[in-house]
mmCIF file of C-alpha atoms and ligand atoms in Angstrom:
data_model
loop_
_atom_site.group_PDB
_atom_site.id
_atom_site.type_symbol
_atom_site.label_atom_id
_atom_site.label_comp_id
_atom_site.label_asym_id
_atom_site.label_seq_id
_atom_site.Cartn_x
_atom_site.Cartn_y
_atom_site.Cartn_z
ATOM 1 C CA UNK A 124 -36.503 35.960 46.732
ATOM 2 C CA UNK A 125 -34.633 37.082 49.863
ATOM 3 C CA UNK A 126 -34.701 40.687 51.042
ATOM 4 C CA UNK A 127 -31.964 42.497 52.979
ATOM 5 C CA UNK A 128 -31.795 45.943 54.548
ATOM 6 C CA UNK A 129 -28.228 47.275 54.522
ATOM 7 C CA UNK A 130 -27.464 50.547 56.277
ATOM 8 C CA UNK A 131 -24.564 52.684 55.086
ATOM 9 C CA UNK A 132 -24.572 51.217 51.583
ATOM 10 C CA UNK A 133 -23.436 54.145 49.424
ATOM 11 C CA UNK A 134 -19.745 53.209 49.638
ATOM 12 C CA UNK A 135 -17.223 51.049 51.445
ATOM 13 C CA UNK A 136 -18.215 47.719 52.924
ATOM 14 C CA UNK A 137 -21.969 48.363 52.720
ATOM 15 C CA UNK A 138 -21.858 48.983 48.983
ATOM 16 C CA UNK A 139 -19.561 46.004 48.358
ATOM 17 C CA UNK A 140 -21.881 43.722 50.320
ATOM 18 C CA UNK A 141 -24.925 45.106 48.487
ATOM 19 C CA UNK A 142 -23.323 44.344 45.124
ATOM 20 C CA UNK A 143 -22.460 40.803 46.197
ATOM 21 C CA UNK A 144 -25.948 40.099 47.526
ATOM 22 C CA UNK A 145 -27.579 41.531 44.393
ATOM 23 C CA UNK A 146 -25.353 39.269 42.301
ATOM 24 C CA UNK A 147 -26.812 36.372 44.289
ATOM 25 C CA UNK A 148 -30.369 37.489 43.586
ATOM 26 C CA UNK A 149 -31.195 39.365 46.784
ATOM 27 C CA UNK A 150 -33.645 42.260 46.706
ATOM 28 C CA UNK A 151 -32.269 45.155 48.723
ATOM 29 C CA UNK A 152 -33.192 48.228 50.724
ATOM 30 C CA UNK A 153 -30.189 50.531 51.042
ATOM 31 C CA UNK A 154 -29.571 53.732 52.942
ATOM 32 C CA UNK A 155 -26.998 56.467 53.561
ATOM 33 C CA UNK A 156 -27.396 60.138 54.431
ATOM 34 C CA UNK A 157 -26.043 61.691 51.223
ATOM 35 C CA UNK A 158 -28.557 60.947 48.447
ATOM 36 C CA UNK A 159 -26.190 61.431 45.479
ATOM 37 C CA UNK A 160 -23.628 58.677 46.151
ATOM 38 C CA UNK A 161 -26.455 56.490 47.434
ATOM 39 C CA UNK A 162 -28.326 56.814 44.122
ATOM 40 C CA UNK A 163 -25.112 56.082 42.204
ATOM 41 C CA UNK A 164 -24.416 53.001 44.301
ATOM 42 C CA UNK A 165 -28.007 51.800 43.961
ATOM 43 C CA UNK A 166 -27.729 52.177 40.175
ATOM 44 C CA UNK A 167 -24.653 49.943 40.095
ATOM 45 C CA UNK A 168 -26.199 47.418 42.479
ATOM 46 C CA UNK A 169 -29.426 47.209 40.477
ATOM 47 C CA UNK A 170 -27.447 46.300 37.349
ATOM 48 C CA UNK A 171 -27.643 42.746 38.665
ATOM 49 C CA UNK A 172 -31.356 42.789 37.889
ATOM 50 C CA UNK A 173 -32.810 42.507 41.384
ATOM 51 C CA UNK A 174 -35.055 45.116 42.995
ATOM 52 C CA UNK A 175 -33.168 47.839 44.852
ATOM 53 C CA UNK A 176 -34.829 50.551 46.933
ATOM 54 C CA UNK A 177 -32.513 53.377 47.974
ATOM 55 C CA UNK A 178 -33.775 55.591 50.778
ATOM 56 C CA UNK A 179 -31.581 58.498 51.856
ATOM 57 C CA UNK A 180 -31.720 59.190 55.571
ATOM 58 C CA UNK A 181 -29.972 58.977 58.903
ATOM 59 C CA UNK A 182 -30.222 55.717 60.823
ATOM 60 C CA UNK A 183 -30.704 57.700 64.021
ATOM 61 C CA UNK A 184 -34.070 58.927 62.676
ATOM 62 C CA UNK A 185 -36.860 56.602 63.829
ATOM 63 C CA UNK A 186 -39.133 57.609 60.946
ATOM 64 C CA UNK A 187 -36.370 56.744 58.466
ATOM 65 C CA UNK A 188 -35.870 53.342 60.085
ATOM 66 C CA UNK A 189 -39.598 52.697 59.780
ATOM 67 C CA UNK A 190 -39.382 53.650 56.081
ATOM 68 C CA UNK A 191 -36.568 51.155 55.552
ATOM 69 C CA UNK A 192 -38.607 48.329 57.031
ATOM 70 C CA UNK A 193 -41.763 49.370 55.175
ATOM 71 C CA UNK A 194 -39.807 49.347 51.904
ATOM 72 C CA UNK A 195 -38.533 45.844 52.662
ATOM 73 C CA UNK A 196 -42.073 44.722 53.451
ATOM 74 C CA UNK A 197 -43.138 45.957 50.017
ATOM 75 C CA UNK A 198 -40.366 43.792 48.519
ATOM 76 C CA UNK A 199 -41.709 40.765 50.390
ATOM 77 C CA UNK A 200 -40.349 40.889 53.952
ATOM 78 C CA UNK A 201 -37.043 41.059 55.833
ATOM 79 C CA UNK A 202 -34.675 38.092 55.695
ATOM 80 C CA UNK A 203 -31.560 39.994 56.743
ATOM 81 C CA UNK A 204 -30.761 43.254 58.520
ATOM 82 C CA UNK A 205 -27.177 44.477 58.195
ATOM 83 C CA UNK A 206 -26.332 47.347 60.534
ATOM 84 C CA UNK A 207 -23.212 48.691 58.878
ATOM 85 C CA UNK A 208 -23.564 52.488 59.108
ATOM 86 C CA UNK A 209 -21.168 53.830 61.689
ATOM 87 C CA UNK A 210 -19.884 56.985 63.402
ATOM 88 C CA UNK A 211 -16.379 57.445 64.774
ATOM 89 C CA UNK A 212 -17.189 60.090 67.403
ATOM 90 C CA UNK A 213 -14.242 62.241 66.337
ATOM 91 C CA UNK A 214 -12.525 62.639 62.975
ATOM 92 C CA UNK A 215 -9.633 62.162 63.215
ATOM 93 C CA UNK A 216 -9.809 60.019 66.316
ATOM 94 C CA UNK A 217 -8.447 61.574 69.515
ATOM 95 C CA UNK A 218 -7.379 60.340 72.918
ATOM 96 C CA UNK A 219 -10.131 59.955 75.507
ATOM 97 C CA UNK A 220 -8.951 63.035 77.400
ATOM 98 C CA UNK A 221 -9.935 65.123 74.350
ATOM 99 C CA UNK A 222 -12.927 63.173 73.067
ATOM 100 C CA UNK A 223 -15.941 65.501 72.877
ATOM 101 C CA UNK A 224 -18.728 63.904 74.881
ATOM 102 C CA UNK A 225 -21.090 64.865 72.081
ATOM 103 C CA UNK A 226 -18.929 62.732 69.758
ATOM 104 C CA UNK A 227 -19.235 59.762 72.076
ATOM 105 C CA UNK A 228 -23.008 60.279 72.241
ATOM 106 C CA UNK A 229 -23.158 60.374 68.437
ATOM 107 C CA UNK A 230 -21.130 57.147 68.129
ATOM 108 C CA UNK A 231 -23.433 55.430 70.610
ATOM 109 C CA UNK A 232 -26.524 56.788 68.854
ATOM 110 C CA UNK A 233 -25.467 55.657 65.354
ATOM 111 C CA UNK A 234 -23.626 52.456 66.208
ATOM 112 C CA UNK A 235 -25.808 51.102 69.018
ATOM 113 C CA UNK A 236 -29.134 52.866 69.564
ATOM 114 C CA UNK A 237 -29.988 52.983 65.848
ATOM 115 C CA UNK A 238 -29.027 49.319 65.476
ATOM 116 C CA UNK A 239 -31.502 48.324 68.169
ATOM 117 C CA UNK A 240 -34.138 50.655 66.785
ATOM 118 C CA UNK A 241 -33.857 49.080 63.348
ATOM 119 C CA UNK A 242 -33.928 45.559 64.737
ATOM 120 C CA UNK A 243 -36.976 46.351 66.883
ATOM 121 C CA UNK A 244 -38.749 47.724 63.815
ATOM 122 C CA UNK A 245 -37.839 44.689 61.701
ATOM 123 C CA UNK A 246 -38.316 41.940 64.305
ATOM 124 C CA UNK A 247 -41.868 40.881 63.354
ATOM 125 C CA UNK A 248 -40.790 40.415 59.722
ATOM 126 C CA UNK A 249 -37.478 38.785 60.672
ATOM 127 C CA UNK A 250 -39.296 36.281 62.885
ATOM 128 C CA UNK A 251 -41.638 35.296 60.086
ATOM 129 C CA UNK A 252 -38.825 34.925 57.533
ATOM 130 C CA UNK A 253 -37.758 31.340 56.805
ATOM 131 C CA UNK A 254 -34.158 32.056 57.863
ATOM 132 C CA UNK A 255 -34.093 35.498 59.480
ATOM 133 C CA UNK A 256 -30.704 36.959 60.373
ATOM 134 C CA UNK A 257 -29.211 40.112 61.869
ATOM 135 C CA UNK A 258 -25.645 41.050 61.070
ATOM 136 C CA UNK A 259 -23.981 43.944 62.874
ATOM 137 C CA UNK A 260 -20.614 45.244 61.763
ATOM 138 C CA UNK A 261 -18.261 45.379 64.717
ATOM 139 C CA UNK A 262 -14.573 46.196 64.959
ATOM 140 C CA UNK A 263 -11.325 44.998 66.412
ATOM 141 C CA UNK A 264 -11.526 48.185 68.504
ATOM 142 C CA UNK A 265 -14.446 46.611 70.400
ATOM 143 C CA UNK A 266 -12.117 44.024 71.904
ATOM 144 C CA UNK A 267 -8.615 45.557 71.884
ATOM 145 C CA UNK A 268 -7.475 48.739 73.644
ATOM 146 C CA UNK A 269 -5.917 50.925 70.944
ATOM 147 C CA UNK A 270 -5.074 54.528 71.859
ATOM 148 C CA UNK A 271 -7.602 57.008 70.346
ATOM 149 C CA UNK A 272 -10.129 54.276 69.469
ATOM 150 C CA UNK A 273 -11.805 54.415 72.919
ATOM 151 C CA UNK A 274 -15.143 56.083 72.148
ATOM 152 C CA UNK A 275 -15.728 54.242 68.891
ATOM 153 C CA UNK A 276 -14.455 50.982 70.430
ATOM 154 C CA UNK A 277 -16.778 51.365 73.422
ATOM 155 C CA UNK A 278 -19.737 51.806 71.082
ATOM 156 C CA UNK A 279 -18.783 48.718 69.081
ATOM 157 C CA UNK A 280 -18.336 46.723 72.311
ATOM 158 C CA UNK A 281 -21.852 47.788 73.300
ATOM 159 C CA UNK A 282 -23.070 46.725 69.859
ATOM 160 C CA UNK A 283 -21.430 43.310 70.302
ATOM 161 C CA UNK A 284 -23.182 42.799 73.633
ATOM 162 C CA UNK A 285 -26.489 43.913 72.198
ATOM 163 C CA UNK A 286 -26.096 41.325 69.449
ATOM 164 C CA UNK A 287 -25.113 38.615 71.949
ATOM 165 C CA UNK A 288 -28.190 39.206 74.093
ATOM 166 C CA UNK A 289 -30.463 39.474 71.060
ATOM 167 C CA UNK A 290 -29.148 36.075 69.970
ATOM 168 C CA UNK A 291 -30.240 34.375 73.196
ATOM 169 C CA UNK A 292 -33.543 36.226 73.274
ATOM 170 C CA UNK A 293 -34.293 35.317 69.646
ATOM 171 C CA UNK A 294 -33.107 31.724 69.209
ATOM 172 C CA UNK A 295 -35.086 31.447 65.969
ATOM 173 C CA UNK A 296 -32.823 34.022 64.333
ATOM 174 C CA UNK A 297 -29.130 34.082 63.559
ATOM 175 C CA UNK A 298 -27.453 37.130 65.068
ATOM 176 C CA UNK A 299 -23.852 37.688 64.044
ATOM 177 C CA UNK A 300 -21.446 40.462 65.023
ATOM 178 C CA UNK A 301 -18.610 40.586 62.501
ATOM 179 C CA UNK A 302 -15.263 42.324 62.827
ATOM 180 C CA UNK A 303 -14.324 42.974 59.192
ATOM 181 C CA UNK A 304 -10.689 43.850 59.937
ATOM 182 C CA UNK A 305 -9.030 46.971 58.565
ATOM 183 C CA UNK A 306 -10.208 48.063 55.104
ATOM 184 C CA UNK A 307 -9.247 50.871 52.740
ATOM 185 C CA UNK A 308 -12.330 53.086 53.125
ATOM 186 C CA UNK A 309 -13.255 56.691 53.807
ATOM 187 C CA UNK A 310 -14.058 55.761 57.405
ATOM 188 C CA UNK A 311 -10.535 54.515 58.067
ATOM 189 C CA UNK A 312 -9.014 57.545 56.312
ATOM 190 C CA UNK A 313 -11.153 59.866 58.438
ATOM 191 C CA UNK A 314 -10.164 58.003 61.610
ATOM 192 C CA UNK A 315 -6.405 58.014 61.015
ATOM 193 C CA UNK A 316 -5.573 60.333 58.088
ATOM 194 C CA UNK A 317 -1.808 59.859 58.429
ATOM 195 C CA UNK A 318 -1.976 56.057 58.230
ATOM 196 C CA UNK A 319 -1.893 55.253 54.535
ATOM 197 C CA UNK A 320 -0.560 51.716 54.919
ATOM 198 C CA UNK A 321 -1.901 48.986 52.637
ATOM 199 C CA UNK A 322 -5.350 47.676 53.544
ATOM 200 C CA UNK A 323 -7.716 45.373 51.666
ATOM 201 C CA UNK A 324 -10.543 46.827 49.631
ATOM 202 C CA UNK A 325 -13.949 46.066 51.196
ATOM 203 C CA UNK A 326 -14.812 43.683 48.345
ATOM 204 C CA UNK A 327 -12.008 41.396 49.565
ATOM 205 C CA UNK A 328 -13.769 41.055 52.929
ATOM 206 C CA UNK A 329 -17.257 40.391 51.557
ATOM 207 C CA UNK A 330 -16.712 36.618 51.084
ATOM 208 C CA UNK A 331 -16.535 36.324 54.877
ATOM 209 C CA UNK A 332 -20.027 37.753 55.146
ATOM 210 C CA UNK A 333 -21.292 35.511 52.344
ATOM 211 C CA UNK A 334 -19.875 32.534 54.155
ATOM 212 C CA UNK A 335 -21.982 33.311 57.209
ATOM 213 C CA UNK A 336 -25.084 33.510 55.022
ATOM 214 C CA UNK A 337 -24.209 30.261 53.217
ATOM 215 C CA UNK A 338 -23.249 28.178 56.250
ATOM 216 C CA UNK A 339 -25.408 29.871 58.907
ATOM 217 C CA UNK A 340 -23.119 29.048 61.845
ATOM 218 C CA UNK A 341 -24.379 29.652 65.387
ATOM 219 C CA UNK A 342 -25.083 33.198 66.443
ATOM 220 C CA UNK A 343 -21.986 34.878 67.852
ATOM 221 C CA UNK A 344 -19.040 37.151 67.153
ATOM 222 C CA UNK A 345 -16.889 36.361 64.126
ATOM 223 C CA UNK A 346 -13.750 37.868 62.639
ATOM 224 C CA UNK A 347 -13.673 38.240 58.871
ATOM 225 C CA UNK A 348 -9.950 37.448 58.569
ATOM 226 C CA UNK A 349 -10.478 34.063 60.274
ATOM 227 C CA UNK A 350 -13.544 33.293 58.157
ATOM 228 C CA UNK A 351 -11.524 34.061 55.026
ATOM 229 C CA UNK A 352 -8.462 32.160 56.214
ATOM 230 C CA UNK A 353 -10.342 28.966 57.024
ATOM 231 C CA UNK A 354 -11.962 28.984 53.597
ATOM 232 C CA UNK A 355 -8.658 28.878 51.694
HETATM 233 N N1 NAP B 604 -12.728 50.561 57.372
HETATM 234 C C1 NAP B 604 -12.217 49.852 58.371
HETATM 235 O O1 NAP B 604 -10.996 49.661 58.487
HETATM 236 C C2 NAP B 604 -13.157 49.228 59.383
HETATM 237 C C3 NAP B 604 -12.607 48.397 60.368
HETATM 238 C C4 NAP B 604 -13.456 47.803 61.309
HETATM 239 C C5 NAP B 604 -14.816 48.027 61.241
HETATM 240 N N2 NAP B 604 -15.333 48.835 60.275
HETATM 241 C C6 NAP B 604 -16.788 49.005 60.227
HETATM 242 O O2 NAP B 604 -17.229 48.659 58.923
HETATM 243 C C7 NAP B 604 -18.471 49.336 58.668
HETATM 244 C C8 NAP B 604 -18.413 50.001 57.298
HETATM 245 O O3 NAP B 604 -17.426 51.008 57.339
HETATM 246 P P1 NAP B 604 -16.640 51.506 56.037
HETATM 247 O O4 NAP B 604 -15.220 51.507 56.409
HETATM 248 O O5 NAP B 604 -17.141 50.760 54.857
HETATM 249 O O6 NAP B 604 -17.135 53.042 55.998
HETATM 250 P P2 NAP B 604 -17.420 54.057 54.791
HETATM 251 O O7 NAP B 604 -16.756 53.629 53.527
HETATM 252 O O8 NAP B 604 -17.091 55.399 55.343
HETATM 253 O O9 NAP B 604 -19.010 53.917 54.572
HETATM 254 C C9 NAP B 604 -19.900 54.248 55.603
HETATM 255 C C10 NAP B 604 -21.311 54.231 55.046
HETATM 256 O O10 NAP B 604 -22.240 54.511 56.086
HETATM 257 C C11 NAP B 604 -23.043 55.649 55.726
HETATM 258 N N3 NAP B 604 -23.441 56.311 56.979
HETATM 259 C C12 NAP B 604 -22.639 56.855 57.911
HETATM 260 N N4 NAP B 604 -23.374 57.364 58.909
HETATM 261 C C13 NAP B 604 -24.665 57.106 58.612
HETATM 262 C C14 NAP B 604 -25.895 57.386 59.256
HETATM 263 N N5 NAP B 604 -25.926 58.031 60.420
HETATM 264 N N6 NAP B 604 -27.029 56.969 58.674
HETATM 265 C C15 NAP B 604 -27.019 56.321 57.489
HETATM 266 N N7 NAP B 604 -25.872 56.013 56.833
HETATM 267 C C16 NAP B 604 -24.729 56.427 57.387
HETATM 268 C C17 NAP B 604 -22.152 56.454 54.789
HETATM 269 O O11 NAP B 604 -22.843 57.336 53.924
HETATM 270 P P3 NAP B 604 -23.226 58.850 54.381
HETATM 271 O O12 NAP B 604 -21.982 59.458 54.940
HETATM 272 O O13 NAP B 604 -23.722 59.503 53.117
HETATM 273 O O14 NAP B 604 -24.290 58.706 55.400
HETATM 274 C C18 NAP B 604 -21.545 55.296 53.988
HETATM 275 O O15 NAP B 604 -22.472 54.814 53.038
HETATM 276 C C19 NAP B 604 -18.679 50.296 59.836
HETATM 277 O O16 NAP B 604 -19.568 49.713 60.767
HETATM 278 C C20 NAP B 604 -17.285 50.416 60.441
HETATM 279 O O17 NAP B 604 -17.334 50.762 61.810
HETATM 280 C C21 NAP B 604 -14.545 49.442 59.351
#
């Protein structure tokens, strides 16, 4: 049985991906800071009959990251790490001239530093997995210059580069950075509260992630819309 660690899995994309992987028989270790929605999400995910360990905590906490990996080890190892938890740096987003530097530090800490910390912790188990993979959730804002998305976008660009270098340093693993495209989630609503335009639910984007796991293309940066489009 395969085991995945998914950060930020109490709602949004992380929860949708957890449900889809559980439906495919994956055992899961899930986290989020707020224990109540995390427990609710874990209850729904475990309805698929696989083993689900939910550990509330903040990905920026090294002891919590160690707990996540230890829990996966107890389930049999680590086949996949999904770094999905994310911080915006300011809610709502603001122009760079107003961005609190503490907000930028927080975005870098959650989106980049914690991602590397979790990967470092999991690397021995990932390397010994038959098909180890790391998937980091990126953003269009990492590559395009949208007003107000500068701090968050800079952190996601750093995350992309981290993933790219990890891929060449660890040729035995797959390392994918995935831009999921806009989704109707709390994160988007917090970023741009006045923008209530139509956006896909996260579950609509999950098949792009499953495609990567099924086809295991080369390590690199992928856009979910293109992965979904090509599959039609
Ligand atoms: N929504 C979009 O349009 C969009 C577009 C491009 C990229 N993305 C990316 O997609 C990913 C998922 O976002 P989403 O839209 O699904 O967000 P979401 O619905 O707000 O869910 C975020 C999840 O992460 C958890 N989380 C946040 N900070 C955390 C921390 N420090 N430690 C542990 N867990 C934490 C949240 O729970 P707690 O608050 O309880 O911790 C929640 O479970 C993110 O990487 C985001 O940057 C989203």
